[in-house]
Amino acid sequence: MNNKTFEKSQSSLVQSYVRSTEKQKALYKRTLFVVSISQIFGGAGLAAGVTVGALIAQQMLGTDAYAGLPTALFTLGSAGAAYSVGKLSQRYGRRTGLSVGFIIGGLGAIGVIIAAIINSILLLFASLLIYGAGTATNLQARYAGTDLANSKQRATAISMTMVFTTFGAVAGPNLVNVMGSFAESVGVPSLAGPFILAAAAYILAGLVLFILLRPEPLIIAKAIEAAKQKHHESEEIGTSVHTNKRGIFVGATIMILTQIVMVAIMTMTPVHMSHHGHGLGTVGLVIGFHIGAMYLPSLFTGVLVDKLGRITMAIASGVTLLLAGLIAALAPGDSMTLLIIALSLLGLGWNFGLISGTALLVDSTETSTRAKTQGTVDVLIALSGAAGGALSGMIVAGTSFSTLSVVGGILSILLIPVVIWYRQSKN
């Protein structure tokens, strides 16, 4: 088949979806299913860095002061990847952008394993930057389900893909001991074990998307919007949505603040626990609860965001994160129960903020530039997470974990005046 024939067949395929609302609905459901399957693997991949990244650095460097660097590095790497994945998705579609991002993240995980074997801190840091591509891609996958969703489905679509992340994300930390034993059995340091799982999981997530995400939802959505504009129609899917800069700013601010608070407290929790005699299995359990709370409530959160509104749930995010910070600060270091409660609330507050902020961002962007804008905002989210991760170790080393938790809780309530300002500006 020559290029002209191929392009003609592709154009014909796209137009068949433009003309049929039934095919659009079927593709919407198929896209959600495929992305959700990829998120199971993606969730397992991201859990490795969260659970043992700080411990690997602590072991190699012999100090707590830089234990936040791994989180900062793979979050910084995710910043560059977020922009690239967004740009690739805008030009070639979600399938290309997401599959490439996941596979690169898998290669980064392989680099971490090699670094642990040869005890190279430089290779570890470089590999963590690359590993961050998987984190960015896992987060950007939430947008894919919204391309063909109307305004009353968007938060629910985001949440459905995030729910499936839970299965992998919760399993990952709780397989720390299993993967550690497996790693030792093949001559790899035990702390690198979770990255073996991450490498396989990210690469599988990329392959699932590359093989199954057809036809391309974003390209179909662009064609639908173009057709609606041409015929001056105003149906829900594919309508011309004027860019709302204020909405983009507020949506981004919600996600950035929740990311800083969540990453900072989460990063130092394993180190804080290890200082109070908790073993690797216990650390994995607490982080498992945390990551479960980040993703498992998503289905309900999406419905609440669509029903109660983006602003209401953003305020709920700030209040929940404040409670998380206060409980983490006041909890005795040897109390696993209170740490589980604090980290679960931390995950839940992040969940409220991410879904409400994402829905507001999608509401405020046009299809023609949406993926690129989403990628740019995710860069800012990643950079804020990198800052939170890097500063968290220094704050704890200079003061205490309790101080970090209180500061994080106070920072989270800045969400409230921001969203109130946005609500007033709409009235």
Short mmCIF file of C-alpha atoms in Angstrom, two decimals:
data_model
loop_
_atom_site.label_atom_id
_atom_site.label_comp_id
_atom_site.label_asym_id
_atom_site.label_seq_id
_atom_site.Cartn_x
_atom_site.Cartn_y
_atom_site.Cartn_z
CA MET A 1 0.00 0.00 0.00
CA ASN A 2 1.56 3.35 -1.06
CA ASN A 3 1.41 6.51 1.06
CA LYS A 4 -1.47 8.11 -0.86
CA THR A 5 -3.61 4.98 -0.55
CA PHE A 6 -2.80 4.69 3.15
CA GLU A 7 -3.64 8.36 3.81
CA LYS A 8 -6.91 8.01 1.91
CA SER A 9 -7.91 4.93 3.91
CA GLN A 10 -7.00 6.71 7.17
CA SER A 11 -9.03 9.77 6.16
CA SER A 12 -11.98 7.55 5.31
CA LEU A 13 -11.70 5.84 8.70
CA VAL A 14 -11.62 9.16 10.54
CA GLN A 15 -14.63 10.48 8.63
CA SER A 16 -16.61 7.35 9.47
CA TYR A 17 -16.25 8.29 13.14
CA VAL A 18 -17.07 11.94 12.49
CA ARG A 19 -20.37 10.91 10.89
CA SER A 20 -21.40 8.33 13.51
CA THR A 21 -22.11 9.24 17.13
CA GLU A 22 -22.49 5.52 17.89
CA LYS A 23 -18.94 4.88 16.67
CA GLN A 24 -17.74 7.82 18.74
CA LYS A 25 -19.32 6.36 21.88
CA ALA A 26 -17.86 2.93 21.13
CA LEU A 27 -14.39 4.42 20.62
CA TYR A 28 -14.72 6.41 23.85
CA LYS A 29 -15.41 3.19 25.77
CA ARG A 30 -12.64 1.29 23.97
CA THR A 31 -10.13 4.06 24.69
CA LEU A 32 -11.01 4.01 28.39
CA PHE A 33 -10.59 0.22 28.46
CA VAL A 34 -7.19 0.18 26.70
CA VAL A 35 -5.78 3.07 28.74
CA SER A 36 -7.05 1.45 31.94
CA ILE A 37 -5.23 -1.81 31.12
CA SER A 38 -2.01 0.10 30.47
CA GLN A 39 -2.45 1.91 33.78
CA ILE A 40 -2.34 -1.35 35.73
CA PHE A 41 1.22 -1.87 34.49
CA GLY A 42 2.05 1.82 34.75
CA GLY A 43 0.98 1.90 38.40
CA ALA A 44 3.32 -0.96 39.24
CA GLY A 45 6.14 0.86 37.48
CA LEU A 46 5.82 4.14 39.33
CA ALA A 47 5.62 2.48 42.75
CA ALA A 48 9.27 1.34 42.67
CA GLY A 49 10.80 4.79 42.77
CA VAL A 50 8.37 5.98 45.43
CA THR A 51 9.03 3.03 47.72
CA VAL A 52 12.79 2.45 47.58
CA GLY A 53 14.29 5.37 45.64
CA ALA A 54 15.14 7.36 48.80
CA LEU A 55 16.47 4.23 50.53
CA ILE A 56 18.85 3.44 47.65
CA ALA A 57 20.28 6.98 47.79
CA GLN A 58 20.54 6.85 51.57
CA GLN A 59 22.45 3.56 51.32
CA MET A 60 24.83 4.72 48.57
CA LEU A 61 25.49 8.21 50.00
CA GLY A 62 25.43 7.35 53.70
CA THR A 63 23.38 10.42 54.65
CA ASP A 64 19.73 11.46 54.92
CA ALA A 65 20.31 14.99 53.64
CA TYR A 66 20.13 13.89 50.00
CA ALA A 67 17.61 11.07 50.42
CA GLY A 68 15.04 13.23 48.64
CA LEU A 69 17.22 13.48 45.53
CA PRO A 70 15.93 10.31 43.79
CA THR A 71 12.35 11.58 43.96
CA ALA A 72 13.55 14.98 42.80
CA LEU A 73 15.48 13.43 39.92
CA PHE A 74 12.81 11.13 38.54
CA THR A 75 10.27 13.92 39.03
CA LEU A 76 12.60 16.32 37.20
CA GLY A 77 12.99 13.73 34.45
CA SER A 78 9.24 13.47 34.27
CA ALA A 79 9.10 17.23 33.65
CA GLY A 80 11.08 16.99 30.43
CA ALA A 81 9.19 13.88 29.43
CA ALA A 82 5.81 15.51 30.12
CA TYR A 83 6.52 18.24 27.59
CA SER A 84 7.83 15.76 25.01
CA VAL A 85 4.93 13.32 25.48
CA GLY A 86 2.46 16.21 25.19
CA LYS A 87 4.11 17.48 22.02
CA LEU A 88 4.29 13.99 20.48
CA SER A 89 0.65 13.39 21.38
CA GLN A 90 -0.43 16.70 19.85
CA ARG A 91 1.35 15.92 16.57
CA TYR A 92 0.97 12.15 16.23
CA GLY A 93 -1.75 11.21 18.72
CA ARG A 94 -1.95 9.72 22.19
CA ARG A 95 -0.84 6.25 21.02
CA THR A 96 2.59 7.40 19.91
CA GLY A 97 3.22 9.82 22.77
CA LEU A 98 2.17 7.48 25.56
CA SER A 99 3.79 4.29 24.25
CA VAL A 100 7.16 6.02 23.66
CA GLY A 101 7.06 7.60 27.12
CA PHE A 102 6.38 4.32 28.92
CA ILE A 103 9.10 2.40 27.06
CA ILE A 104 11.71 5.09 27.81
CA GLY A 105 10.69 4.91 31.49
CA GLY A 106 11.28 1.15 31.39
CA LEU A 107 14.79 1.69 30.01
CA GLY A 108 15.47 4.11 32.88
CA ALA A 109 14.45 1.44 35.40
CA ILE A 110 16.93 -0.96 33.78
CA GLY A 111 19.60 1.72 34.24
CA VAL A 112 18.80 1.95 37.97
CA ILE A 113 19.29 -1.83 38.30
CA ILE A 114 22.70 -1.64 36.60
CA ALA A 115 23.68 1.32 38.81
CA ALA A 116 22.84 -0.67 41.93
CA ILE A 117 24.90 -3.64 40.70
CA ILE A 118 28.03 -1.58 39.98
CA ASN A 119 27.39 0.88 42.86
CA SER A 120 27.53 3.94 40.59
CA ILE A 121 25.79 6.98 42.04
CA LEU A 122 26.20 8.93 38.78
CA LEU A 123 24.52 6.20 36.74
CA LEU A 124 21.79 5.98 39.39
CA PHE A 125 21.03 9.69 39.10
CA ALA A 126 21.10 9.64 35.28
CA SER A 127 18.86 6.56 35.16
CA LEU A 128 16.37 8.10 37.59
CA LEU A 129 16.01 11.07 35.24
CA ILE A 130 15.13 8.68 32.40
CA TYR A 131 12.91 6.57 34.66
CA GLY A 132 10.89 9.74 35.24
CA ALA A 133 9.50 9.43 31.70
CA GLY A 134 7.32 6.58 32.95
CA THR A 135 5.98 8.71 35.79
CA ALA A 136 5.09 11.53 33.40
CA THR A 137 3.46 9.18 30.92
CA ASN A 138 1.48 7.41 33.61
CA LEU A 139 0.08 10.79 34.67
CA GLN A 140 -0.59 12.01 31.12
CA ALA A 141 -2.52 8.86 30.26
CA ARG A 142 -5.40 10.28 32.29
CA TYR A 143 -6.03 12.82 29.52
CA ALA A 144 -6.56 10.18 26.81
CA GLY A 145 -9.98 9.20 28.11
CA THR A 146 -11.22 12.79 27.95
CA ASP A 147 -10.65 13.36 24.23
CA LEU A 148 -14.08 12.05 23.27
CA ALA A 149 -15.86 12.83 26.56
CA ASN A 150 -18.35 15.65 27.03
CA SER A 151 -18.11 18.13 29.92
CA LYS A 152 -20.28 15.96 32.18
CA GLN A 153 -18.11 12.88 31.60
CA ARG A 154 -14.59 14.30 31.81
CA ALA A 155 -13.85 13.92 35.52
CA THR A 156 -15.40 10.45 35.48
CA ALA A 157 -13.28 9.49 32.46
CA ILE A 158 -10.13 10.72 34.21
CA SER A 159 -11.01 8.82 37.35
CA MET A 160 -11.74 5.54 35.58
CA THR A 161 -8.23 5.36 34.13
CA MET A 162 -6.75 6.30 37.50
CA VAL A 163 -8.70 3.60 39.33
CA PHE A 164 -6.93 0.92 37.33
CA THR A 165 -3.57 2.43 38.28
CA THR A 166 -4.44 1.33 41.82
CA PHE A 167 -4.05 -2.36 41.09
CA GLY A 168 -0.44 -1.99 40.02
CA ALA A 169 0.41 0.89 42.35
CA VAL A 170 -0.74 -0.97 45.47
CA ALA A 171 0.78 -4.29 44.39
CA GLY A 172 4.17 -2.67 43.68
CA PRO A 173 5.10 -1.54 47.23
CA ASN A 174 3.75 -4.77 48.72
CA LEU A 175 6.01 -6.80 46.43
CA VAL A 176 9.11 -5.05 47.78
CA ASN A 177 10.24 -8.04 49.84
CA VAL A 178 9.38 -10.54 47.09
CA MET A 179 11.23 -8.56 44.43
CA GLY A 180 14.10 -7.95 46.85
CA SER A 181 14.49 -11.70 47.39
CA PHE A 182 14.25 -12.33 43.66
CA ALA A 183 16.89 -9.68 42.99
CA GLU A 184 19.29 -11.25 45.48
CA SER A 185 18.74 -14.66 43.92
CA VAL A 186 20.00 -13.33 40.57
CA GLY A 187 22.90 -11.36 42.05
CA VAL A 188 21.24 -7.92 42.19
CA PRO A 189 21.08 -5.78 45.39
CA SER A 190 17.72 -6.27 47.12
CA LEU A 191 16.72 -2.57 46.99
CA ALA A 192 16.96 -2.69 43.18
CA GLY A 193 14.39 -5.51 43.08
CA PRO A 194 11.35 -3.23 42.69
CA PHE A 195 13.00 -1.61 39.66
CA ILE A 196 13.07 -5.01 37.94
CA LEU A 197 9.29 -4.98 38.27
CA ALA A 198 9.19 -1.34 37.12
CA ALA A 199 11.18 -2.07 33.95
CA ALA A 200 8.89 -4.92 32.90
CA ALA A 201 5.72 -3.02 33.87
CA TYR A 202 6.52 0.20 32.01
CA ILE A 203 7.57 -1.61 28.83
CA LEU A 204 4.38 -3.72 28.92
CA ALA A 205 2.27 -0.58 29.40
CA GLY A 206 3.89 0.97 26.32
CA LEU A 207 3.29 -2.13 24.22
CA VAL A 208 -0.38 -2.34 25.26
CA LEU A 209 -0.97 1.23 24.10
CA PHE A 210 1.04 0.87 20.91
CA ILE A 211 -0.80 -2.29 19.84
CA LEU A 212 -4.34 -1.62 21.06
CA LEU A 213 -4.97 2.15 21.09
CA ARG A 214 -6.45 2.25 17.59
CA PRO A 215 -8.01 4.27 16.07
CA GLU A 216 -6.33 7.29 17.64
CA PRO A 217 -8.83 9.13 19.94
CA LEU A 218 -7.20 12.57 19.82
CA ILE A 219 -7.05 12.63 16.01
CA ILE A 220 -10.72 11.59 15.86
CA ALA A 221 -11.61 14.32 18.38
CA LYS A 222 -9.82 16.96 16.28
CA ALA A 223 -11.69 15.83 13.17
CA ILE A 224 -15.02 15.96 15.01
CA GLU A 225 -14.31 19.48 16.23
CA ALA A 226 -13.30 20.61 12.74
CA ALA A 227 -16.51 19.19 11.30
CA LYS A 228 -18.66 20.87 13.94
CA GLN A 229 -16.98 24.22 13.36
CA LYS A 230 -17.45 23.86 9.62
CA HIS A 231 -21.16 23.22 9.96
CA HIS A 232 -21.64 25.73 12.80
CA GLU A 233 -23.06 23.09 15.10
CA SER A 234 -22.89 23.16 18.90
CA GLU A 235 -23.13 19.60 20.16
CA GLU A 236 -21.25 18.62 23.33
CA ILE A 237 -18.50 16.44 21.84
CA GLY A 238 -16.29 18.35 19.48
CA THR A 239 -17.63 21.83 20.10
CA SER A 240 -15.25 24.72 19.78
CA VAL A 241 -14.18 25.57 23.31
CA HIS A 242 -12.47 28.96 23.60
CA THR A 243 -9.27 28.82 25.62
CA ASN A 244 -9.88 30.09 29.16
CA LYS A 245 -6.50 31.28 30.46
CA ARG A 246 -7.82 31.90 33.96
CA GLY A 247 -9.22 28.36 34.09
CA ILE A 248 -5.89 26.92 32.89
CA PHE A 249 -4.03 28.91 35.56
CA VAL A 250 -6.31 27.81 38.39
CA GLY A 251 -6.42 24.17 37.24
CA ALA A 252 -2.62 24.14 37.05
CA THR A 253 -2.28 25.82 40.46
CA ILE A 254 -4.52 23.21 42.09
CA MET A 255 -2.42 20.36 40.69
CA ILE A 256 0.93 22.03 41.44
CA LEU A 257 0.18 22.73 45.10
CA THR A 258 -1.20 19.26 45.74
CA GLN A 259 1.85 17.73 44.02
CA ILE A 260 4.35 19.69 46.14
CA VAL A 261 2.67 18.74 49.41
CA MET A 262 2.14 15.10 48.50
CA VAL A 263 5.65 14.47 47.13
CA ALA A 264 7.44 16.24 49.99
CA ILE A 265 5.74 14.30 52.79
CA MET A 266 5.63 10.98 50.90
CA THR A 267 9.34 11.13 50.00
CA MET A 268 10.60 11.35 53.57
CA THR A 269 8.12 8.94 55.13
CA PRO A 270 10.21 5.80 54.36
CA VAL A 271 13.34 7.45 55.83
CA HIS A 272 11.37 8.67 58.87
CA MET A 273 10.03 5.15 59.41
CA SER A 274 13.44 3.50 59.04
CA HIS A 275 14.78 5.79 61.81
CA HIS A 276 12.08 4.44 64.11
CA GLY A 277 12.86 0.79 63.50
CA HIS A 278 10.31 -0.05 60.81
CA GLY A 279 11.41 -2.70 58.31
CA LEU A 280 11.17 -2.61 54.53
CA GLY A 281 7.94 -4.65 54.56
CA THR A 282 6.26 -2.17 56.91
CA VAL A 283 7.42 0.75 54.81
CA GLY A 284 5.97 -0.96 51.74
CA LEU A 285 2.65 -1.47 53.54
CA VAL A 286 2.34 2.22 54.51
CA ILE A 287 3.30 3.40 51.02
CA GLY A 288 0.87 0.85 49.58
CA PHE A 289 -1.98 2.41 51.57
CA HIS A 290 -0.82 5.85 50.44
CA ILE A 291 -0.73 4.96 46.75
CA GLY A 292 -4.03 3.12 47.06
CA ALA A 293 -5.58 6.30 48.45
CA MET A 294 -4.06 8.26 45.57
CA TYR A 295 -5.89 6.18 42.97
CA LEU A 296 -8.58 3.85 44.37
CA PRO A 297 -11.11 6.58 45.30
CA SER A 298 -10.87 7.98 41.76
CA LEU A 299 -14.11 6.52 40.43
CA PHE A 300 -16.09 8.19 43.21
CA THR A 301 -14.00 11.36 42.99
CA GLY A 302 -14.74 11.69 39.28
CA VAL A 303 -18.47 11.46 39.88
CA LEU A 304 -18.25 14.00 42.72
CA VAL A 305 -16.22 16.42 40.58
CA ASP A 306 -18.77 16.15 37.76
CA LYS A 307 -21.73 16.49 40.15
CA LEU A 308 -20.54 18.90 42.86
CA GLY A 309 -18.16 20.89 40.70
CA ARG A 310 -14.43 21.37 40.20
CA ILE A 311 -14.12 24.17 42.80
CA THR A 312 -15.88 22.33 45.63
CA MET A 313 -13.63 19.31 45.28
CA ALA A 314 -10.51 21.48 45.03
CA ILE A 315 -11.40 23.01 48.41
CA ALA A 316 -11.92 19.47 49.76
CA SER A 317 -8.41 18.67 48.54
CA GLY A 318 -6.84 21.51 50.53
CA VAL A 319 -8.67 20.56 53.73
CA THR A 320 -7.78 16.87 53.39
CA LEU A 321 -4.08 17.62 52.79
CA LEU A 322 -4.05 19.88 55.85
CA LEU A 323 -5.41 17.05 58.00
CA ALA A 324 -2.82 14.68 56.54
CA GLY A 325 0.03 17.04 57.40
CA LEU A 326 -1.17 17.60 60.96
CA ILE A 327 -1.65 13.88 61.68
CA ALA A 328 1.76 13.02 60.19
CA ALA A 329 3.36 15.74 62.35
CA LEU A 330 1.69 14.60 65.57
CA ALA A 331 1.94 10.83 65.02
CA PRO A 332 4.59 9.03 67.13
CA GLY A 333 7.30 7.61 64.85
CA ASP A 334 6.58 4.06 65.98
CA SER A 335 2.82 4.28 65.30
CA MET A 336 2.23 2.52 62.00
CA THR A 337 -1.56 3.02 62.32
CA LEU A 338 -1.37 6.82 62.50
CA LEU A 339 1.19 6.92 59.69
CA ILE A 340 -1.17 4.84 57.53
CA ILE A 341 -4.02 7.26 58.29
CA ALA A 342 -1.84 10.30 57.53
CA LEU A 343 -0.43 8.89 54.31
CA SER A 344 -3.88 7.69 53.20
CA LEU A 345 -5.30 11.20 53.70
CA LEU A 346 -2.27 12.58 51.86
CA GLY A 347 -3.09 10.34 48.88
CA LEU A 348 -6.80 11.18 49.02
CA GLY A 349 -6.16 14.93 49.09
CA TRP A 350 -3.85 14.60 46.09
CA ASN A 351 -6.54 12.58 44.31
CA PHE A 352 -9.17 15.28 44.87
CA GLY A 353 -6.79 17.97 43.63
CA LEU A 354 -5.51 16.11 40.58
CA ILE A 355 -8.94 15.14 39.24
CA SER A 356 -10.62 18.50 39.92
CA GLY A 357 -7.63 20.40 38.50
CA THR A 358 -7.39 18.14 35.44
CA ALA A 359 -11.11 18.47 34.69
CA LEU A 360 -10.86 22.27 34.96
CA LEU A 361 -7.85 22.25 32.63
CA VAL A 362 -9.67 20.15 30.00
CA ASP A 363 -12.73 22.41 30.28
CA SER A 364 -10.53 25.43 29.58
CA THR A 365 -8.65 24.20 26.48
CA GLU A 366 -9.42 23.69 22.80
CA THR A 367 -8.95 20.28 21.18
CA SER A 368 -6.52 21.71 18.63
CA THR A 369 -3.99 22.69 21.33
CA ARG A 370 -5.14 20.59 24.28
CA ALA A 371 -2.42 17.92 24.38
CA LYS A 372 0.38 20.47 24.11
CA THR A 373 -1.13 22.60 26.88
CA GLN A 374 -1.62 19.51 29.04
CA GLY A 375 2.01 18.54 28.51
CA THR A 376 3.20 22.02 29.47
CA VAL A 377 1.11 22.04 32.66
CA ASP A 378 2.39 18.58 33.56
CA VAL A 379 5.94 19.95 33.22
CA LEU A 380 5.11 22.49 35.93
CA ILE A 381 3.54 19.77 38.06
CA ALA A 382 6.64 17.61 37.69
CA LEU A 383 9.00 20.50 38.49
CA SER A 384 6.99 21.34 41.59
CA GLY A 385 7.20 17.71 42.66
CA ALA A 386 10.95 17.74 42.03
CA ALA A 387 11.30 20.82 44.22
CA GLY A 388 9.20 19.21 46.93
CA GLY A 389 11.27 16.03 46.80
CA ALA A 390 14.63 17.84 46.84
CA LEU A 391 13.72 20.24 49.65
CA SER A 392 12.02 17.60 51.80
CA GLY A 393 15.29 15.87 52.74
CA MET A 394 16.99 19.17 53.55
CA ILE A 395 14.05 20.35 55.70
CA VAL A 396 13.99 17.10 57.65
CA ALA A 397 17.79 17.08 58.05
CA GLY A 398 17.70 20.69 59.32
CA THR A 399 14.55 20.42 61.44
CA SER A 400 12.32 17.34 61.62
CA PHE A 401 9.74 15.24 59.76
CA SER A 402 7.04 16.89 61.91
CA THR A 403 8.08 20.35 60.70
CA LEU A 404 7.97 19.19 57.08
CA SER A 405 4.48 17.78 57.59
CA VAL A 406 3.16 20.97 59.23
CA VAL A 407 4.65 23.18 56.49
CA GLY A 408 3.06 20.93 53.85
CA GLY A 409 -0.34 21.10 55.53
CA ILE A 410 -0.23 24.90 55.73
CA LEU A 411 0.86 25.18 52.09
CA SER A 412 -2.11 23.07 50.97
CA ILE A 413 -4.70 25.53 52.27
CA LEU A 414 -3.46 28.12 49.77
CA LEU A 415 -5.75 26.25 47.36
CA ILE A 416 -8.79 27.73 49.01
CA PRO A 417 -8.25 31.47 48.22
CA VAL A 418 -7.13 30.59 44.67
CA VAL A 419 -10.30 28.67 43.83
CA ILE A 420 -12.53 31.21 45.60
CA TRP A 421 -10.95 33.92 43.42
CA TYR A 422 -11.74 31.85 40.33
CA ARG A 423 -15.33 31.26 41.42
CA GLN A 424 -15.88 34.98 42.06
CA SER A 425 -14.41 35.88 38.67
CA LYS A 426 -17.05 33.70 36.97
CA ASN A 427 -19.94 35.42 38.73
#
